[in-house]
């Protein structure tokens, strides 16, 4: 089939001034989006990829650790796909969907084989692929590339494959809102081009692969474009969001005083190779905390670091240290980390690395099946923006790239099946969204209040204070600029997260309540759903089921 074409017929004002059409519009160019685009093209459908930055600018390229997968002939003795699934469920703290875990983890080996067939090259070991172990894993099953540059290699291979297949990409374009039919089906999206000129992309299917919302916080491992636009678009289109209170903080980003925005990651694989966490007094942080010690699940390690910093051992209350001086060949095994440390004035070969937790991964997102289908006809989601049930209350290390590979491909196949079955809307029936103004908070104020009250360690008073500050600092703005769209998304997601975190009166996985520190499996072993109210505010969509399991 032919590629999407742009209609040059111009319109005026804030009405669309250009238009394009496809069978599937993919929003995002990371592992999930490009995998889906490649599979859709293989199935003979027209696809158009839209990305906020350059095609390779998403979060995928920053992933250091690797891909968690159990491969035939390349596994620890006794390691199995079932063991990988069990580790995933354990890390998820009671909120994983067992069927989703089995489906995605089980499909991992084949997905990795297809990725390698598209040109991705992983590091070789003494026999077969090199493997490492990360927090929460019971075996060495994380394959990696470039030492600690796995995401960059995955992105490189997928971008190259997309170019070879002639997949069109609109770079530096921002999706704003879904086109919807009178029946509520999605039939395309409105977008802003790099100059802020509005346009329309008409398609019977839209796939969200827009990543997470790490920019809710002052310090994050996410790039500047991780502002949650896809989640906000999904909510405005009528989709449900779940598990949004579970934001995973990576235990170890490189600490620099006063750091804001994206901080360099110190991959968990460094601890997998033997590095240990020390406090400001030189004492081990993880001693007696968890049976896996420094390789405990990320929520456990991040919480332990936060507690230790609060005690200010050695007079240091804002970071701890990761001692990797005993790792031979560190610079060769972890070239990205080594370079970042040197740039910050630390030589990891001779001294411990200063590290601190930072916002890293959203375990929740748009409610989907493992095929990417949402509850809204024509709207699909894959990758970090989606909540498939794989991660539960806390993601197991290096399961994210795997999920993007598996669900991206399955979502593409679901789109093709739905098109063939005639269940999707005709694009011409999609209506432009009504012009509206939405609340937007000043970003610096939002990040400060979320970091202080809704990071690691929350309580009822702090969450209420954060909500009040947000209410007082928002102004209503039309979604006519890139800045307004991003600000509106962050504001909406902050409100949603605060509502879900305030009602979950327990501590589970990434959600740590200092005023209710125990896990409550009687009332809270369930997810919370978020939807938009008639007035456009995120609200809890499910009742509190007292005494429910």
Short mmCIF file of C-alpha atoms in Angstrom, two decimals:
data_model
loop_
_atom_site.label_atom_id
_atom_site.label_comp_id
_atom_site.label_asym_id
_atom_site.label_seq_id
_atom_site.Cartn_x
_atom_site.Cartn_y
_atom_site.Cartn_z
CA UNK A 1 0.00 0.00 0.00
CA UNK A 2 1.03 3.61 -0.47
CA UNK A 3 2.56 5.71 2.28
CA UNK A 4 0.60 8.40 4.12
CA UNK A 5 0.17 11.59 2.14
CA UNK A 6 -0.09 15.14 3.38
CA UNK A 7 -2.97 17.24 2.13
CA UNK A 8 -1.63 20.69 1.30
CA UNK A 9 -5.05 22.36 1.45
CA UNK A 10 -4.59 25.04 4.10
CA UNK A 11 -7.05 26.17 6.74
CA UNK A 12 -6.83 29.13 9.07
CA UNK A 13 -6.63 30.01 12.77
CA UNK A 14 -6.33 27.16 15.21
CA UNK A 15 -8.12 24.89 12.76
CA UNK A 16 -5.90 22.23 11.14
CA UNK A 17 -3.76 23.61 8.35
CA UNK A 18 -2.52 20.28 7.00
CA UNK A 19 -3.65 16.68 7.00
CA UNK A 20 -2.25 13.16 6.53
CA UNK A 21 -3.78 9.68 6.51
CA UNK A 22 -2.65 6.15 7.36
CA UNK A 23 -4.02 2.82 8.55
CA UNK A 24 -2.13 3.21 11.83
CA UNK A 25 -0.62 6.27 13.47
CA UNK A 26 2.10 5.37 15.98
CA UNK A 27 2.85 8.03 18.59
CA UNK A 28 6.42 7.49 19.80
CA UNK A 29 9.60 6.12 18.28
CA UNK A 30 11.06 3.98 21.05
CA UNK A 31 11.22 0.21 21.23
CA UNK A 32 7.44 -0.32 21.37
CA UNK A 33 6.54 2.21 18.69
CA UNK A 34 9.13 1.21 16.11
CA UNK A 35 8.56 -2.51 16.71
CA UNK A 36 4.86 -1.97 16.06
CA UNK A 37 5.52 0.16 12.98
CA UNK A 38 7.82 -2.46 11.48
CA UNK A 39 5.34 -5.25 12.10
CA UNK A 40 2.43 -3.27 10.64
CA UNK A 41 4.48 -2.54 7.54
CA UNK A 42 5.26 -6.26 7.23
CA UNK A 43 1.52 -6.89 7.32
CA UNK A 44 1.02 -4.57 4.35
CA UNK A 45 -0.59 -1.62 6.13
CA UNK A 46 0.18 2.07 5.87
CA UNK A 47 1.85 3.39 8.99
CA UNK A 48 2.97 6.85 10.10
CA UNK A 49 5.21 7.41 13.12
CA UNK A 50 4.98 10.67 15.05
CA UNK A 51 7.64 11.61 17.59
CA UNK A 52 8.19 14.67 19.78
CA UNK A 53 11.92 14.89 19.18
CA UNK A 54 14.23 13.30 16.66
CA UNK A 55 13.43 9.70 15.86
CA UNK A 56 16.10 8.35 18.24
CA UNK A 57 15.47 10.78 21.12
CA UNK A 58 13.09 8.71 23.26
CA UNK A 59 13.69 6.92 26.53
CA UNK A 60 14.71 3.63 24.93
CA UNK A 61 18.20 4.80 24.06
CA UNK A 62 18.93 5.65 27.70
CA UNK A 63 18.26 2.10 28.92
CA UNK A 64 21.56 0.75 30.17
CA UNK A 65 21.04 -2.61 31.85
CA UNK A 66 19.69 -4.85 29.13
CA UNK A 67 16.86 -7.17 28.17
CA UNK A 68 15.74 -9.79 30.68
CA UNK A 69 15.10 -13.02 28.78
CA UNK A 70 15.71 -16.76 29.15
CA UNK A 71 17.09 -18.06 25.85
CA UNK A 72 17.49 -21.67 24.81
CA UNK A 73 21.11 -22.67 25.15
CA UNK A 74 22.03 -19.31 26.70
CA UNK A 75 20.83 -19.60 30.27
CA UNK A 76 22.04 -20.48 33.75
CA UNK A 77 21.66 -24.12 34.62
CA UNK A 78 18.17 -24.56 36.02
CA UNK A 79 16.91 -21.16 34.88
CA UNK A 80 13.57 -21.22 33.06
CA UNK A 81 10.97 -18.90 31.59
CA UNK A 82 8.77 -19.91 34.52
CA UNK A 83 11.47 -18.78 36.96
CA UNK A 84 11.70 -15.42 35.16
CA UNK A 85 7.91 -15.10 35.45
CA UNK A 86 8.05 -15.98 39.15
CA UNK A 87 10.68 -13.30 39.79
CA UNK A 88 8.47 -10.81 37.94
CA UNK A 89 5.46 -11.65 40.10
CA UNK A 90 7.53 -11.42 43.29
CA UNK A 91 8.81 -7.97 42.35
CA UNK A 92 5.28 -6.87 41.45
CA UNK A 93 4.20 -7.15 45.10
CA UNK A 94 0.86 -8.83 44.56
CA UNK A 95 -0.50 -6.69 41.72
CA UNK A 96 0.84 -8.47 38.62
CA UNK A 97 -1.65 -10.11 36.29
CA UNK A 98 -0.44 -13.72 36.12
CA UNK A 99 -1.79 -14.26 32.60
CA UNK A 100 -0.10 -11.10 31.33
CA UNK A 101 3.19 -12.10 32.95
CA UNK A 102 3.04 -15.57 31.42
CA UNK A 103 2.18 -14.23 27.98
CA UNK A 104 4.81 -11.48 27.81
CA UNK A 105 7.68 -13.32 29.49
CA UNK A 106 6.88 -16.45 27.46
CA UNK A 107 6.99 -14.49 24.20
CA UNK A 108 10.30 -12.87 25.09
CA UNK A 109 12.76 -15.30 23.50
CA UNK A 110 11.04 -15.14 20.10
CA UNK A 111 10.81 -11.33 20.29
CA UNK A 112 14.52 -11.04 21.04
CA UNK A 113 15.31 -13.38 18.15
CA UNK A 114 13.34 -11.12 15.80
CA UNK A 115 15.14 -8.06 17.17
CA UNK A 116 18.48 -9.70 16.48
CA UNK A 117 17.22 -10.53 13.01
CA UNK A 118 16.65 -6.81 12.52
CA UNK A 119 20.29 -6.14 13.24
CA UNK A 120 20.61 -5.66 17.01
CA UNK A 121 23.94 -6.98 18.29
CA UNK A 122 24.33 -8.05 21.91
CA UNK A 123 27.59 -8.55 23.79
CA UNK A 124 29.25 -11.94 23.48
CA UNK A 125 30.47 -13.92 26.48
CA UNK A 126 32.79 -16.87 26.87
CA UNK A 127 30.13 -19.07 25.27
CA UNK A 128 27.19 -17.40 23.57
CA UNK A 129 25.76 -14.08 24.72
CA UNK A 130 27.10 -12.37 27.83
CA UNK A 131 24.57 -12.28 30.66
CA UNK A 132 24.38 -10.33 33.90
CA UNK A 133 22.11 -10.31 36.91
CA UNK A 134 20.11 -7.38 38.23
CA UNK A 135 17.97 -6.67 41.29
CA UNK A 136 15.14 -9.13 41.88
CA UNK A 137 16.46 -11.74 39.43
CA UNK A 138 17.33 -15.21 40.67
CA UNK A 139 19.69 -15.91 37.74
CA UNK A 140 22.04 -14.28 35.24
CA UNK A 141 19.54 -13.69 32.43
CA UNK A 142 19.96 -10.04 31.40
CA UNK A 143 21.59 -9.76 27.97
CA UNK A 144 23.21 -6.45 27.11
CA UNK A 145 24.90 -4.46 24.35
CA UNK A 146 27.85 -2.10 24.36
CA UNK A 147 28.44 -3.02 27.99
CA UNK A 148 25.89 -0.60 29.42
CA UNK A 149 24.40 0.86 26.22
CA UNK A 150 21.70 -1.71 25.47
CA UNK A 151 18.95 0.80 24.81
CA UNK A 152 21.13 2.73 22.39
CA UNK A 153 21.81 -0.45 20.39
CA UNK A 154 18.14 -1.49 20.37
CA UNK A 155 17.14 1.98 19.19
CA UNK A 156 19.89 2.05 16.56
CA UNK A 157 18.78 -1.27 15.11
CA UNK A 158 15.09 -0.33 15.03
CA UNK A 159 15.70 3.13 13.55
CA UNK A 160 17.87 1.57 10.85
CA UNK A 161 15.26 -1.08 10.09
CA UNK A 162 12.51 1.56 9.90
CA UNK A 163 14.62 3.50 7.41
CA UNK A 164 15.28 0.43 5.32
CA UNK A 165 11.54 -0.28 5.17
CA UNK A 166 10.72 3.32 4.24
CA UNK A 167 8.55 3.97 7.28
CA UNK A 168 7.65 7.69 7.31
CA UNK A 169 8.37 9.59 10.51
CA UNK A 170 7.16 13.04 11.51
CA UNK A 171 9.87 14.33 13.83
CA UNK A 172 9.35 17.11 16.40
CA UNK A 173 5.59 16.80 16.09
CA UNK A 174 3.42 16.64 19.20
CA UNK A 175 0.10 14.78 19.39
CA UNK A 176 -2.58 16.77 21.18
CA UNK A 177 -5.97 15.04 21.15
CA UNK A 178 -7.78 12.12 19.57
CA UNK A 179 -10.35 12.51 16.82
CA UNK A 180 -13.44 10.61 17.93
CA UNK A 181 -16.56 9.48 16.16
CA UNK A 182 -20.05 10.17 17.57
CA UNK A 183 -19.90 6.59 18.93
CA UNK A 184 -16.68 7.33 20.82
CA UNK A 185 -14.21 5.44 18.64
CA UNK A 186 -10.79 6.95 17.93
CA UNK A 187 -10.21 7.85 14.27
CA UNK A 188 -6.99 9.84 14.32
CA UNK A 189 -5.24 12.62 16.25
CA UNK A 190 -4.59 16.32 16.09
CA UNK A 191 -0.93 17.36 16.18
CA UNK A 192 1.29 20.41 16.33
CA UNK A 193 4.23 20.61 13.93
CA UNK A 194 7.64 21.98 15.04
CA UNK A 195 6.42 25.54 14.53
CA UNK A 196 3.19 24.92 16.41
CA UNK A 197 1.06 24.75 13.28
CA UNK A 198 -1.90 22.42 13.88
CA UNK A 199 -2.59 19.44 11.66
CA UNK A 200 -4.74 16.31 11.55
CA UNK A 201 -3.69 12.69 11.12
CA UNK A 202 -6.65 10.53 10.17
CA UNK A 203 -6.45 6.80 10.79
CA UNK A 204 -8.76 4.04 12.02
CA UNK A 205 -6.13 3.09 14.62
CA UNK A 206 -3.80 5.05 16.89
CA UNK A 207 -1.07 3.37 18.95
CA UNK A 208 0.29 5.19 21.99
CA UNK A 209 3.96 4.39 22.54
CA UNK A 210 4.82 7.67 24.21
CA UNK A 211 6.69 6.43 27.28
CA UNK A 212 6.31 7.67 30.84
CA UNK A 213 6.15 10.86 32.86
CA UNK A 214 9.46 11.14 34.72
CA UNK A 215 9.38 14.92 34.30
CA UNK A 216 6.83 15.06 37.13
CA UNK A 217 9.90 15.10 39.39
CA UNK A 218 12.95 17.31 39.78
CA UNK A 219 15.44 14.47 39.35
CA UNK A 220 14.76 11.69 36.88
CA UNK A 221 16.53 9.29 34.55
CA UNK A 222 14.02 10.24 31.82
CA UNK A 223 14.67 12.71 28.98
CA UNK A 224 12.98 16.11 28.83
CA UNK A 225 10.26 14.79 26.51
CA UNK A 226 8.89 12.33 29.11
CA UNK A 227 5.90 14.45 30.08
CA UNK A 228 3.06 11.92 29.92
CA UNK A 229 1.30 13.38 26.87
CA UNK A 230 0.11 9.96 25.71
CA UNK A 231 -1.52 9.18 29.04
CA UNK A 232 -3.30 12.52 29.05
CA UNK A 233 -4.48 12.02 25.47
CA UNK A 234 -5.82 8.57 26.41
CA UNK A 235 -7.72 9.92 29.41
CA UNK A 236 -9.29 12.67 27.31
CA UNK A 237 -10.28 10.01 24.76
CA UNK A 238 -12.18 8.05 27.41
CA UNK A 239 -9.63 5.38 28.32
CA UNK A 240 -8.94 4.16 31.85
CA UNK A 241 -5.59 4.44 33.63
CA UNK A 242 -4.48 2.17 36.47
CA UNK A 243 -1.61 1.79 38.96
CA UNK A 244 -0.44 5.36 38.41
CA UNK A 245 0.63 5.70 42.04
CA UNK A 246 3.42 3.17 41.44
CA UNK A 247 6.34 5.23 40.17
CA UNK A 248 9.59 3.31 40.32
CA UNK A 249 12.56 5.29 41.55
CA UNK A 250 15.84 3.90 40.28
CA UNK A 251 18.08 3.47 43.32
CA UNK A 252 21.22 4.78 41.67
CA UNK A 253 21.49 7.81 39.43
CA UNK A 254 24.71 9.78 39.50
CA UNK A 255 24.45 12.42 42.20
CA UNK A 256 25.47 15.98 41.45
CA UNK A 257 24.51 18.83 43.83
CA UNK A 258 21.35 20.64 42.75
CA UNK A 259 20.77 18.35 39.76
CA UNK A 260 17.54 18.86 37.85
CA UNK A 261 16.02 17.09 34.85
CA UNK A 262 17.61 13.97 33.40
CA UNK A 263 20.41 12.58 35.57
CA UNK A 264 22.89 9.98 34.29
CA UNK A 265 21.89 6.47 35.28
CA UNK A 266 24.24 4.11 37.08
CA UNK A 267 22.85 0.83 35.85
CA UNK A 268 21.76 -1.84 38.29
CA UNK A 269 24.10 -4.20 36.48
CA UNK A 270 26.97 -2.49 38.32
CA UNK A 271 25.61 -4.03 41.51
CA UNK A 272 25.02 -7.23 39.59
CA UNK A 273 28.77 -7.35 38.96
CA UNK A 274 29.56 -6.90 42.66
CA UNK A 275 29.33 -3.21 43.61
CA UNK A 276 27.90 -2.42 47.05
CA UNK A 277 26.05 0.56 48.52
CA UNK A 278 27.68 2.48 51.36
CA UNK A 279 26.40 5.37 53.42
CA UNK A 280 28.28 8.56 54.27
CA UNK A 281 29.95 6.79 57.20
CA UNK A 282 31.14 3.91 55.03
CA UNK A 283 28.61 1.38 56.34
CA UNK A 284 26.78 -1.07 54.07
CA UNK A 285 23.27 0.23 53.31
CA UNK A 286 21.60 -3.08 52.48
CA UNK A 287 22.92 -5.24 55.33
CA UNK A 288 19.96 -6.91 57.04
CA UNK A 289 17.41 -5.22 54.78
CA UNK A 290 16.64 -8.03 52.31
CA UNK A 291 17.90 -11.57 51.59
CA UNK A 292 19.21 -10.43 48.20
CA UNK A 293 21.18 -7.59 49.75
CA UNK A 294 22.32 -5.04 47.16
CA UNK A 295 20.40 -6.98 44.49
CA UNK A 296 17.03 -6.64 46.19
CA UNK A 297 14.13 -5.32 44.05
CA UNK A 298 14.36 -1.66 43.18
CA UNK A 299 11.59 -0.48 45.50
CA UNK A 300 13.35 -2.10 48.45
CA UNK A 301 16.74 -0.60 47.60
CA UNK A 302 15.36 2.88 46.88
CA UNK A 303 13.41 2.91 50.14
CA UNK A 304 16.44 1.69 52.09
CA UNK A 305 18.63 4.43 50.61
CA UNK A 306 15.99 7.05 51.40
CA UNK A 307 15.75 5.88 55.03
CA UNK A 308 19.53 5.89 55.41
CA UNK A 309 19.85 9.40 53.93
CA UNK A 310 17.25 10.64 56.42
CA UNK A 311 19.62 9.55 59.22
CA UNK A 312 22.41 11.69 57.66
CA UNK A 313 25.28 9.32 58.48
CA UNK A 314 28.62 11.08 58.23
CA UNK A 315 26.71 14.33 57.82
CA UNK A 316 25.47 13.36 54.33
CA UNK A 317 21.70 13.43 53.84
CA UNK A 318 21.19 13.68 50.07
CA UNK A 319 23.18 10.78 48.61
CA UNK A 320 24.97 7.53 49.35
CA UNK A 321 27.86 5.82 47.58
CA UNK A 322 28.21 2.87 45.23
CA UNK A 323 31.58 1.20 45.65
CA UNK A 324 32.51 -0.43 42.34
CA UNK A 325 36.27 -0.26 42.83
CA UNK A 326 36.48 -4.05 43.09
CA UNK A 327 35.07 -4.65 39.59
CA UNK A 328 37.88 -5.50 37.19
CA UNK A 329 37.54 -4.06 33.69
CA UNK A 330 34.93 -1.54 34.87
CA UNK A 331 35.60 0.98 32.10
CA UNK A 332 35.26 -1.71 29.43
CA UNK A 333 32.12 -3.30 30.94
CA UNK A 334 30.40 0.01 31.78
CA UNK A 335 31.74 2.64 29.36
CA UNK A 336 28.67 4.88 29.61
CA UNK A 337 28.72 4.98 33.40
CA UNK A 338 32.49 5.43 33.44
CA UNK A 339 32.32 8.42 31.11
CA UNK A 340 29.47 10.04 33.06
CA UNK A 341 31.35 9.65 36.34
CA UNK A 342 34.53 11.16 34.93
CA UNK A 343 32.54 14.07 33.52
CA UNK A 344 31.11 14.69 37.00
CA UNK A 345 34.56 14.58 38.61
CA UNK A 346 34.48 11.06 40.06
CA UNK A 347 36.86 8.26 39.08
CA UNK A 348 34.88 5.03 39.71
CA UNK A 349 38.04 2.95 39.40
CA UNK A 350 39.50 4.59 42.50
CA UNK A 351 36.61 5.97 44.57
CA UNK A 352 32.95 5.17 45.31
CA UNK A 353 30.35 6.76 43.04
CA UNK A 354 27.92 9.23 44.69
CA UNK A 355 24.37 8.09 43.88
CA UNK A 356 20.81 8.89 44.83
CA UNK A 357 17.35 7.59 43.84
CA UNK A 358 15.47 9.36 41.02
CA UNK A 359 12.17 8.88 39.21
CA UNK A 360 12.71 6.20 36.61
CA UNK A 361 9.71 4.19 35.40
CA UNK A 362 5.92 4.39 35.55
CA UNK A 363 4.58 0.94 36.45
CA UNK A 364 1.03 2.05 35.67
CA UNK A 365 -0.55 3.55 32.58
CA UNK A 366 -3.37 3.10 30.09
CA UNK A 367 -5.23 -0.12 30.84
CA UNK A 368 -4.59 -2.58 28.01
CA UNK A 369 -4.44 -6.26 27.31
CA UNK A 370 -1.21 -7.91 26.22
CA UNK A 371 -2.35 -7.16 22.65
CA UNK A 372 -2.30 -3.42 23.26
CA UNK A 373 -6.07 -2.99 22.99
CA UNK A 374 -7.60 -0.40 25.33
CA UNK A 375 -11.26 -0.01 26.24
CA UNK A 376 -11.67 2.59 23.46
CA UNK A 377 -12.16 1.29 19.93
CA UNK A 378 -9.28 2.31 17.69
CA UNK A 379 -6.93 3.23 20.56
CA UNK A 380 -4.00 0.96 21.43
CA UNK A 381 -1.02 1.35 23.76
CA UNK A 382 2.33 -0.38 24.24
CA UNK A 383 5.47 0.17 26.28
CA UNK A 384 5.76 2.32 29.39
CA UNK A 385 2.57 4.26 28.61
CA UNK A 386 0.55 1.03 28.91
CA UNK A 387 -0.48 -0.95 31.95
CA UNK A 388 -0.65 -4.56 30.82
CA UNK A 389 -0.38 -6.10 34.29
CA UNK A 390 3.24 -7.20 33.77
CA UNK A 391 4.80 -4.85 36.33
CA UNK A 392 2.24 -4.71 39.11
CA UNK A 393 3.39 -2.47 41.94
CA UNK A 394 7.08 -2.59 40.99
CA UNK A 395 8.86 -3.44 37.73
CA UNK A 396 11.46 -6.18 37.68
CA UNK A 397 14.73 -4.84 36.29
CA UNK A 398 15.16 -5.02 32.48
CA UNK A 399 11.61 -6.22 31.82
CA UNK A 400 10.70 -2.94 30.09
CA UNK A 401 12.56 -3.38 26.81
CA UNK A 402 11.17 -6.92 26.65
CA UNK A 403 7.62 -5.67 27.16
CA UNK A 404 8.05 -3.07 24.41
CA UNK A 405 9.26 -5.71 21.95
CA UNK A 406 6.49 -8.18 22.73
CA UNK A 407 3.49 -5.88 23.12
CA UNK A 408 4.55 -3.58 20.29
CA UNK A 409 4.41 -6.49 17.90
CA UNK A 410 1.21 -7.93 19.35
CA UNK A 411 -0.48 -4.52 19.15
CA UNK A 412 0.39 -4.25 15.46
CA UNK A 413 -1.15 -7.65 14.85
CA UNK A 414 -4.25 -6.62 16.82
CA UNK A 415 -4.65 -3.53 14.64
CA UNK A 416 -4.41 -5.63 11.48
CA UNK A 417 -6.95 -8.11 12.84
CA UNK A 418 -9.37 -5.38 13.88
CA UNK A 419 -9.09 -3.69 10.50
CA UNK A 420 -9.75 -6.97 8.72
CA UNK A 421 -12.75 -7.65 10.96
CA UNK A 422 -14.25 -4.24 10.19
CA UNK A 423 -14.56 -3.21 13.83
CA UNK A 424 -12.65 0.07 13.52
CA UNK A 425 -14.16 3.43 12.61
CA UNK A 426 -13.87 5.10 9.23
CA UNK A 427 -11.40 7.97 9.59
CA UNK A 428 -13.66 10.44 7.85
CA UNK A 429 -16.14 10.05 10.71
CA UNK A 430 -13.62 11.36 13.25
CA UNK A 431 -14.62 14.74 14.66
CA UNK A 432 -12.18 17.44 15.69
CA UNK A 433 -12.14 17.94 19.46
CA UNK A 434 -13.96 20.98 20.76
CA UNK A 435 -11.64 23.87 21.64
CA UNK A 436 -11.17 23.97 25.39
CA UNK A 437 -8.94 25.36 28.11
CA UNK A 438 -7.38 23.01 30.64
CA UNK A 439 -5.47 23.50 33.93
CA UNK A 440 -1.72 23.95 33.58
CA UNK A 441 0.64 24.32 36.55
CA UNK A 442 4.01 26.04 36.33
CA UNK A 443 6.45 23.18 35.76
CA UNK A 444 9.11 24.12 38.30
CA UNK A 445 6.51 24.46 41.08
CA UNK A 446 4.87 21.17 40.07
CA UNK A 447 8.17 19.29 40.08
CA UNK A 448 9.17 20.70 43.45
CA UNK A 449 5.90 19.80 45.15
CA UNK A 450 5.76 16.32 43.62
CA UNK A 451 9.36 15.61 44.59
CA UNK A 452 8.79 16.76 48.15
CA UNK A 453 5.43 15.15 48.85
CA UNK A 454 4.87 12.36 46.30
CA UNK A 455 8.29 10.77 45.82
CA UNK A 456 9.66 7.94 47.94
CA UNK A 457 7.88 8.11 51.27
CA UNK A 458 4.46 9.76 51.26
CA UNK A 459 1.85 10.52 53.89
CA UNK A 460 -1.69 11.85 53.99
CA UNK A 461 -0.74 15.36 55.08
CA UNK A 462 1.92 15.74 52.41
CA UNK A 463 -0.30 14.42 49.63
CA UNK A 464 -3.07 16.81 50.69
CA UNK A 465 -0.60 19.71 50.77
CA UNK A 466 0.62 18.82 47.28
CA UNK A 467 -2.94 18.82 45.97
CA UNK A 468 -3.62 22.22 47.49
CA UNK A 469 -0.45 23.72 46.02
CA UNK A 470 -1.33 22.39 42.57
CA UNK A 471 -4.87 23.75 42.79
CA UNK A 472 -3.55 27.19 43.64
CA UNK A 473 -0.82 27.25 41.00
CA UNK A 474 -2.78 26.26 37.89
CA UNK A 475 -4.11 28.52 35.19
CA UNK A 476 -6.44 27.53 32.37
CA UNK A 477 -4.76 27.43 28.97
CA UNK A 478 -5.78 26.32 25.46
CA UNK A 479 -3.74 23.45 24.01
CA UNK A 480 -2.24 25.60 21.28
CA UNK A 481 1.47 25.24 22.02
CA UNK A 482 3.90 22.42 22.75
CA UNK A 483 4.55 23.90 26.19
CA UNK A 484 0.84 24.03 27.05
CA UNK A 485 0.22 20.44 25.94
CA UNK A 486 3.12 19.13 28.03
CA UNK A 487 2.17 21.28 31.03
CA UNK A 488 -1.45 20.13 30.86
CA UNK A 489 -0.37 16.48 30.75
CA UNK A 490 1.95 16.83 33.74
CA UNK A 491 -0.73 18.68 35.71
CA UNK A 492 -3.39 16.06 34.95
CA UNK A 493 -1.08 13.20 35.87
CA UNK A 494 0.06 14.87 39.07
CA UNK A 495 -3.58 15.24 40.12
CA UNK A 496 -4.30 11.61 39.22
CA UNK A 497 -1.24 10.30 41.06
CA UNK A 498 -2.02 12.30 44.19
CA UNK A 499 -5.61 11.03 44.24
CA UNK A 500 -4.56 7.39 43.87
CA UNK A 501 -1.69 7.67 46.36
CA UNK A 502 -3.88 9.37 48.96
CA UNK A 503 -6.51 6.64 48.84
CA UNK A 504 -4.07 3.70 48.89
CA UNK A 505 -3.55 3.61 52.66
CA UNK A 506 -0.82 0.97 52.68
CA UNK A 507 2.76 0.54 51.47
CA UNK A 508 3.25 -1.74 48.47
CA UNK A 509 6.00 -1.90 45.87
CA UNK A 510 6.95 1.57 44.67
CA UNK A 511 4.21 3.19 46.78
CA UNK A 512 5.64 3.80 50.26
CA UNK A 513 3.34 5.46 52.80
CA UNK A 514 5.23 6.44 55.93
CA UNK A 515 1.95 6.83 57.85
CA UNK A 516 0.68 3.38 56.80
CA UNK A 517 3.89 1.39 56.37
CA UNK A 518 2.39 -2.10 56.27
CA UNK A 519 1.12 -3.96 53.21
CA UNK A 520 -2.62 -4.66 53.36
CA UNK A 521 -3.58 -7.63 51.20
CA UNK A 522 -7.13 -7.71 52.56
CA UNK A 523 -8.24 -4.33 51.23
CA UNK A 524 -5.56 -3.26 48.79
CA UNK A 525 -4.46 -6.24 46.72
CA UNK A 526 -6.04 -4.63 43.69
CA UNK A 527 -5.45 -1.86 41.23
CA UNK A 528 -7.13 1.53 41.23
CA UNK A 529 -8.70 2.90 38.07
CA UNK A 530 -8.62 6.56 37.01
CA UNK A 531 -10.88 8.25 34.45
CA UNK A 532 -11.74 11.82 33.56
CA UNK A 533 -14.87 13.36 35.02
CA UNK A 534 -17.34 15.29 32.88
CA UNK A 535 -15.46 18.45 33.87
CA UNK A 536 -12.15 17.02 32.71
CA UNK A 537 -10.68 16.23 36.12
CA UNK A 538 -8.98 12.87 36.86
CA UNK A 539 -11.09 10.94 39.37
CA UNK A 540 -11.00 7.49 40.89
CA UNK A 541 -13.28 5.28 38.84
CA UNK A 542 -13.67 2.35 41.26
CA UNK A 543 -15.14 2.27 44.76
CA UNK A 544 -13.12 1.33 47.82
CA UNK A 545 -14.00 -2.29 48.46
CA UNK A 546 -13.53 -2.60 52.21
CA UNK A 547 -12.54 -6.11 53.15
CA UNK A 548 -12.10 -7.18 49.52
CA UNK A 549 -9.17 -9.37 48.60
#
